[in-house]
XYZ file of C-alpha atoms in Angstrom:
445
model
C 12.665 -26.000 -17.772
C 9.486 -25.395 -19.785
C 8.838 -21.960 -21.187
C 5.585 -20.352 -20.157
C 3.080 -19.045 -22.634
C 1.916 -15.705 -21.253
C -1.567 -14.411 -22.061
C -3.576 -11.530 -20.682
C -6.424 -12.235 -18.267
C -9.384 -10.151 -19.344
C -11.621 -8.817 -16.578
C -14.753 -6.726 -16.887
C -13.923 -3.220 -15.687
C -16.109 -0.379 -14.527
C -16.262 2.752 -16.608
C -14.402 5.416 -14.607
C -16.574 8.133 -13.115
C -13.989 10.895 -13.217
C -11.176 12.114 -15.397
C -8.061 9.936 -15.698
C -4.977 11.598 -14.245
C -1.379 10.910 -15.275
C 1.138 9.953 -12.597
C 3.557 12.587 -13.874
C 3.709 14.670 -17.042
C 6.543 13.992 -19.498
C 7.409 14.505 -23.161
C 9.812 11.530 -23.174
C 8.476 8.505 -25.033
C 10.040 5.208 -23.965
C 10.648 2.822 -26.869
C 9.978 -0.906 -26.802
C 13.056 -3.152 -27.308
C 13.439 -4.397 -30.879
C 13.869 -7.960 -29.531
C 10.316 -8.111 -28.213
C 8.364 -10.637 -30.233
C 11.469 -11.843 -32.083
C 13.107 -15.260 -31.862
C 16.883 -15.143 -31.912
C 19.645 -17.639 -31.214
C 22.002 -15.352 -29.319
C 22.116 -15.704 -25.536
C 21.723 -11.996 -24.822
C 18.578 -11.675 -26.953
C 16.940 -14.948 -25.998
C 13.715 -14.498 -23.982
C 14.361 -15.494 -20.385
C 12.824 -18.340 -18.436
C 11.141 -16.482 -15.606
C 11.053 -17.837 -12.058
C 9.351 -16.432 -8.982
C 11.212 -16.194 -5.658
C 9.082 -15.341 -2.631
C 10.729 -13.236 0.070
C 9.755 -11.858 3.496
C 7.086 -14.211 4.908
C 6.253 -15.919 1.634
C 2.743 -14.444 1.892
C 2.761 -12.817 -1.549
C 3.470 -9.340 -0.199
C 6.920 -9.282 -1.868
C 8.601 -11.466 -4.469
C 11.291 -11.403 -7.141
C 10.782 -12.416 -10.765
C 14.146 -13.534 -12.100
C 14.889 -13.297 -15.817
C 12.111 -10.955 -16.946
C 14.427 -8.929 -19.216
C 17.370 -10.118 -21.268
C 20.779 -8.451 -21.094
C 20.247 -6.613 -24.362
C 16.811 -5.383 -23.270
C 18.299 -4.008 -20.034
C 21.021 -2.181 -21.980
C 18.378 -0.815 -24.356
C 16.538 0.892 -21.473
C 19.770 2.171 -19.893
C 20.755 3.779 -23.201
C 17.359 5.468 -23.465
C 17.624 6.825 -19.928
C 21.025 8.318 -20.645
C 19.831 9.799 -23.936
C 16.823 11.429 -22.234
C 19.172 13.002 -19.695
C 18.957 12.045 -16.015
C 18.800 14.865 -13.476
C 18.893 15.139 -9.698
C 15.694 13.809 -8.114
C 15.139 17.065 -6.225
C 15.050 15.443 -2.793
C 17.188 16.642 0.072
C 20.499 14.783 -0.234
C 20.141 13.746 3.395
C 17.155 11.584 2.312
C 17.800 10.603 -1.301
C 20.686 11.004 -3.696
C 19.883 9.769 -7.176
C 19.352 11.014 -10.721
C 16.093 10.267 -12.508
C 14.106 10.880 -15.665
C 10.450 10.207 -16.456
C 9.333 8.525 -19.684
C 6.011 7.175 -20.883
C 5.013 4.194 -23.002
C 1.846 2.115 -23.107
C 3.691 -0.407 -25.304
C 6.438 -0.967 -22.748
C 3.846 -1.210 -19.972
C 1.943 -3.789 -22.013
C 4.872 -6.073 -22.857
C 6.264 -5.990 -19.292
C 2.827 -6.705 -17.815
C 2.373 -9.665 -20.168
C 5.622 -11.154 -18.870
C 4.880 -10.733 -15.157
C 1.127 -11.453 -15.189
C 1.373 -15.273 -14.813
C 3.229 -14.765 -11.538
C 0.813 -12.294 -9.932
C -1.914 -13.506 -7.595
C -5.209 -13.522 -9.533
C -6.636 -10.880 -7.209
C -6.206 -8.873 -4.032
C -9.368 -9.749 -2.162
C -10.362 -7.194 0.478
C -13.994 -8.266 0.706
C -15.173 -9.425 4.106
C -12.043 -8.383 5.978
C -13.063 -7.747 9.600
C -16.694 -7.990 8.526
C -17.143 -11.757 8.849
C -19.513 -13.166 11.462
C -16.910 -15.497 12.933
C -14.280 -13.977 15.201
C -11.248 -16.074 14.380
C -8.544 -14.687 12.143
C -8.293 -17.707 9.909
C -5.264 -19.792 9.180
C -2.550 -19.294 6.635
C -0.185 -21.909 5.310
C 3.361 -22.072 6.595
C 6.111 -21.531 4.051
C 9.220 -23.601 4.681
C 12.670 -22.319 3.793
C 13.835 -18.766 3.256
C 12.951 -18.618 -0.415
C 10.755 -20.609 -2.763
C 11.050 -20.498 -6.525
C 8.138 -21.332 -8.780
C 7.384 -21.100 -12.481
C 3.595 -20.824 -12.315
C 1.044 -18.456 -10.874
C -0.883 -19.374 -7.776
C -3.095 -17.765 -5.179
C -1.630 -17.119 -1.739
C -3.971 -18.403 0.988
C -6.150 -15.527 2.179
C -6.894 -14.600 5.782
C -9.212 -12.088 7.381
C -6.283 -9.875 8.322
C -5.492 -6.809 6.246
C -2.725 -7.678 3.746
C 0.695 -6.425 4.754
C 1.753 -3.291 2.900
C -1.633 -2.616 1.265
C -2.950 0.927 1.710
C -5.865 1.014 4.177
C -7.620 3.623 2.031
C -8.528 0.968 -0.568
C -12.195 0.143 -0.848
C -13.082 -3.329 0.467
C -13.495 -4.842 -2.978
C -11.871 -7.649 -4.908
C -9.146 -6.027 -7.015
C -7.738 -7.575 -10.211
C -4.409 -6.753 -11.911
C -5.084 -4.987 -15.196
C -1.725 -3.552 -16.319
C 1.225 -1.359 -15.399
C 1.342 2.381 -14.959
C 2.582 3.580 -18.352
C 4.666 6.366 -16.740
C 8.110 4.952 -15.862
C 10.757 6.500 -13.631
C 14.282 5.583 -14.709
C 16.895 6.166 -12.006
C 20.687 6.122 -11.797
C 22.519 5.724 -8.500
C 26.153 6.807 -8.686
C 28.701 5.950 -5.949
C 27.301 7.349 -2.721
C 23.739 7.305 -4.070
C 20.988 6.018 -1.756
C 17.357 6.382 -0.706
C 16.514 6.152 3.018
C 13.674 3.854 4.253
C 10.301 4.936 2.906
C 6.930 3.851 1.560
C 6.256 4.189 -2.152
C 3.538 6.606 -3.167
C 0.682 4.920 -4.991
C -0.987 6.025 -8.195
C -4.765 6.559 -8.369
C -5.793 6.959 -12.012
C -9.481 7.279 -11.106
C -11.955 5.915 -8.573
C -11.876 2.412 -10.060
C -8.268 2.081 -11.178
C -5.307 2.372 -8.841
C -1.989 0.789 -7.938
C -1.419 -1.641 -5.089
C 2.065 -3.018 -5.814
C 5.375 -1.448 -6.822
C 7.092 -2.894 -9.911
C 10.867 -2.322 -9.738
C 12.953 -3.387 -12.739
C 16.712 -3.790 -12.209
C 18.650 -3.005 -15.381
C 22.201 -3.970 -14.330
C 24.204 -5.680 -11.608
C 27.785 -4.514 -12.320
C 27.960 -2.319 -9.225
C 28.869 -2.761 -5.561
C 26.508 -2.087 -2.663
C 23.058 -0.748 -3.500
C 20.840 -3.531 -2.101
C 17.101 -3.090 -1.652
C 16.266 -3.858 1.980
C 12.941 -4.295 3.764
C 12.389 -3.233 7.380
C 10.168 -3.945 10.365
C 7.949 -1.375 12.070
C 10.709 -0.282 14.446
C 12.632 1.414 11.640
C 11.913 5.141 11.354
C 11.023 6.543 7.933
C 13.674 8.714 6.271
C 16.113 8.012 9.117
C 19.467 6.279 9.330
C 19.119 2.519 9.103
C 19.278 0.385 12.246
C 20.679 -3.002 11.080
C 18.577 -4.775 13.712
C 15.438 -3.683 11.860
C 16.331 -5.333 8.520
C 13.906 -8.090 7.509
C 15.423 -8.967 4.139
C 18.241 -7.659 1.951
C 17.852 -8.166 -1.777
C 20.852 -8.018 -4.125
C 19.536 -7.908 -7.690
C 20.649 -9.463 -10.921
C 20.211 -7.657 -14.251
C 16.716 -8.350 -15.586
C 15.138 -8.974 -12.172
C 11.767 -7.459 -11.325
C 10.936 -6.894 -7.651
C 7.201 -6.684 -6.928
C 5.900 -5.751 -3.485
C 2.980 -4.083 -1.755
C 3.873 -0.406 -1.871
C 3.328 0.339 1.837
C 6.080 -2.024 2.984
C 9.015 -0.048 4.372
C 12.098 -0.384 2.156
C 15.142 1.549 0.989
C 17.770 1.819 -1.699
C 21.089 1.037 -0.036
C 24.175 3.131 -0.748
C 26.096 2.269 -3.923
C 29.812 1.979 -3.164
C 31.157 1.621 -6.722
C 29.780 1.568 -10.251
C 26.405 2.870 -11.464
C 23.087 1.236 -10.510
C 20.139 1.581 -12.931
C 16.508 0.822 -12.140
C 13.145 1.443 -13.811
C 10.058 1.792 -11.647
C 6.345 1.512 -12.321
C 3.280 0.228 -10.460
C 0.923 -2.718 -10.943
C -2.535 -1.278 -11.564
C -5.726 -2.900 -10.248
C -9.447 -2.544 -10.824
C -12.533 -4.199 -9.281
C -15.307 -5.936 -11.163
C -18.751 -4.419 -11.390
C -20.314 -7.236 -9.354
C -17.929 -6.782 -6.413
C -18.655 -3.032 -6.272
C -22.403 -3.586 -6.275
C -22.166 -6.272 -3.585
C -19.975 -4.099 -1.376
C -22.423 -1.183 -1.560
C -25.332 -3.502 -0.707
C -23.387 -4.823 2.307
C -22.670 -1.256 3.454
C -26.355 -0.310 3.244
C -27.339 -3.378 5.270
C -24.716 -2.745 7.982
C -25.385 1.002 8.238
C -29.091 0.228 8.524
C -28.333 -1.537 11.827
C -26.500 1.568 13.098
C -29.324 3.913 12.064
C -31.869 1.637 13.796
C -29.948 2.042 17.076
C -29.913 5.805 16.620
C -33.696 5.879 16.014
C -34.463 3.588 18.996
C -32.249 5.807 21.213
C -31.495 3.059 23.758
C -28.048 4.458 24.478
C -26.455 1.548 22.615
C -24.582 3.630 20.060
C -21.901 6.312 20.015
C -20.367 8.700 17.500
C -17.454 11.173 17.243
C -13.815 10.174 17.296
C -13.299 10.781 21.008
C -16.312 8.786 22.258
C -15.776 5.950 19.787
C -12.139 5.592 20.821
C -13.128 5.653 24.521
C -15.709 2.925 23.919
C -13.116 0.875 22.035
C -10.693 1.088 24.984
C -13.507 -0.068 27.298
C -14.205 -3.087 25.068
C -17.785 -1.868 24.737
C -18.028 -1.868 20.932
C -19.869 -4.645 19.126
C -19.617 -3.171 15.638
C -17.479 -0.175 14.644
C -18.254 1.907 11.544
C -15.661 4.197 9.970
C -15.553 6.100 6.689
C -12.777 4.929 4.387
C -11.594 8.542 3.893
C -11.878 9.718 7.488
C -9.728 12.788 7.949
C -7.897 12.087 11.217
C -4.424 11.254 12.499
C -3.505 9.476 15.726
C -0.492 10.673 17.707
C 1.267 9.108 20.685
C 2.879 11.978 22.573
C 5.452 11.669 25.350
C 5.729 14.223 28.158
C 9.310 14.302 29.474
C 8.327 16.158 32.649
C 5.708 13.603 33.769
C 7.137 10.522 31.970
C 3.644 9.780 30.598
C 2.159 9.160 27.168
C -0.926 10.851 25.736
C -2.991 9.843 22.732
C -4.132 12.782 20.587
C -6.466 12.688 17.579
C -6.072 15.502 15.081
C -8.008 16.327 11.917
C -5.459 15.963 9.115
C -6.637 18.617 6.640
C -5.875 22.245 7.239
C -3.164 21.600 9.845
C 0.396 21.948 8.532
C 1.890 20.436 11.683
C 1.026 19.398 15.207
C 1.938 22.178 17.638
C 3.539 20.813 20.810
C 4.771 22.199 24.088
C 8.581 22.129 24.420
C 8.466 19.185 26.836
C 6.362 17.046 24.453
C 7.696 14.773 21.702
C 5.909 12.635 19.102
C 6.545 8.941 19.603
C 4.254 7.724 16.827
C 2.021 9.185 14.129
C -0.330 7.225 11.867
C -3.669 7.619 10.079
C -6.530 6.844 12.459
C -8.038 4.335 10.005
C -4.805 2.309 9.916
C -4.740 2.105 13.708
C -8.415 1.146 13.927
C -7.994 -1.645 11.375
C -5.136 -3.224 13.330
C -6.562 -2.552 16.826
C -9.982 -4.078 16.167
C -8.287 -7.459 15.769
C -7.567 -7.461 19.533
C -10.949 -6.100 20.645
C -13.306 -8.784 19.287
C -15.410 -6.150 17.567
C -16.504 -6.212 13.964
C -15.153 -3.407 11.784
C -17.197 -2.025 8.890
C -15.327 0.382 6.602
C -17.879 2.297 4.540
C -17.895 4.605 1.532
C -20.149 7.566 0.783
C -21.481 6.078 -2.445
C -24.874 5.066 -1.019
C -27.555 7.295 0.505
C -26.918 5.840 3.975
C -23.164 6.230 3.480
C -23.553 9.933 2.673
C -25.847 10.388 5.691
C -23.326 8.658 7.970
C -20.429 10.799 6.734
C -22.316 14.106 6.852
C -24.332 13.508 10.016
C -21.878 11.511 12.144
C -18.520 12.701 10.773
C -17.769 9.254 9.373
C -17.290 7.329 12.638
C -19.577 5.597 15.122
C -20.350 2.265 16.757
C -23.050 -0.055 18.027
C -22.309 -0.777 21.700
C -22.564 -3.985 23.692
C -23.901 -2.027 26.665
C -24.862 1.538 27.495
C -21.818 3.682 28.288
C -21.878 6.840 30.385
C -18.950 8.661 28.771
C -18.813 11.286 31.554
C -18.552 8.609 34.257
C -17.213 5.351 32.808
C -14.284 6.970 30.974
C -12.724 8.814 33.936
C -9.055 7.857 34.409
C -9.138 5.480 31.442
C -5.794 4.937 29.694
C -4.555 6.111 27.293
C -5.671 9.702 27.871
C -7.521 10.923 24.786
C -7.736 14.393 23.355
C -8.937 15.679 20.001
C -8.059 18.875 18.193
C -10.032 20.402 15.353
C -8.600 22.608 12.557
């Protein structure tokens, strides 16, 4: 098998507009292995031949890179973690039981990124999603077999659907991998250690540099149990695992790197014997200057259509969360506009006394929790933007997610609370929306 020469791909980046923020503060400085850059004849020091193994649907949302670190390099990082001193993660032991320590190193981030870069997709392209003139969702290639191993980078066929596990708060730009977060979390799972199903928190360094994928490095395999499993949407976060919800169970080998979109539900299974060591970071992304400029121009053009309807006052537009959601349920929306940072949550509530569901929209900021009557329970909670992005696919309406970086964007956010729509026909919201399901309510802080 031919070794791969790994070089950095240089992309033009935008100068950040605000101060860079560290993921987490630490005084621990992670050292680079002495074998990096050296050529040795011993098996444990020899640079590995890296292969990519796609998992889940083979759509690029999750994959394993086998052989990224050698045995001696793994042991080098384990020794450093132990020397730093691992301490309890601070989580409730009903959710997570592991020891961790934080260490920083731009050198380690650089050499690891150079090894994994040839196996990353060249970009995460969010341009044009739901904004295209045609209404079909596009086609994606079928992937045969459960796993496919490759030794070269390639681009996964793109569709107009939002990529699985990618945060919906990302701007609709074309994002390029530029490095790893230099702040590493080194963790040790002892027997009984686990982490219940969860999403990984992303890292936003500044407006133009943020993570999209988790980078999980496995430093040993001489333990029992402790798989990393991925779950479908039926699995509750931070709850006991239902085996029927498992999509894929990954049992690592020392030196493996697992890379996946951070908003895919996953866990750290319970270790039954031995110690499990991992090192976590994130793959950082940045757009190009041209893609930012084009996106802003597209926003101005689209919002101009909305403002024209407002000025003409033909009754062919709506605004506010409640009216826009009612129009969406009626199928009356031609083009829906929503601010990328809209501050709203969508709840599905169940009333045990009436055996009925209610949809409630709540402003997220300023409300510590949703106050419910004793007979009400929450069946589902999600950011409103996430729900809109998925629901528009079934409503044949075009979705335009906008920022507040243009003059029209600021006007839309300030004057219309960041949500509105151009309608296919005039809707009388007092008359047409009577007895429509689901029942909609909105609460303000």
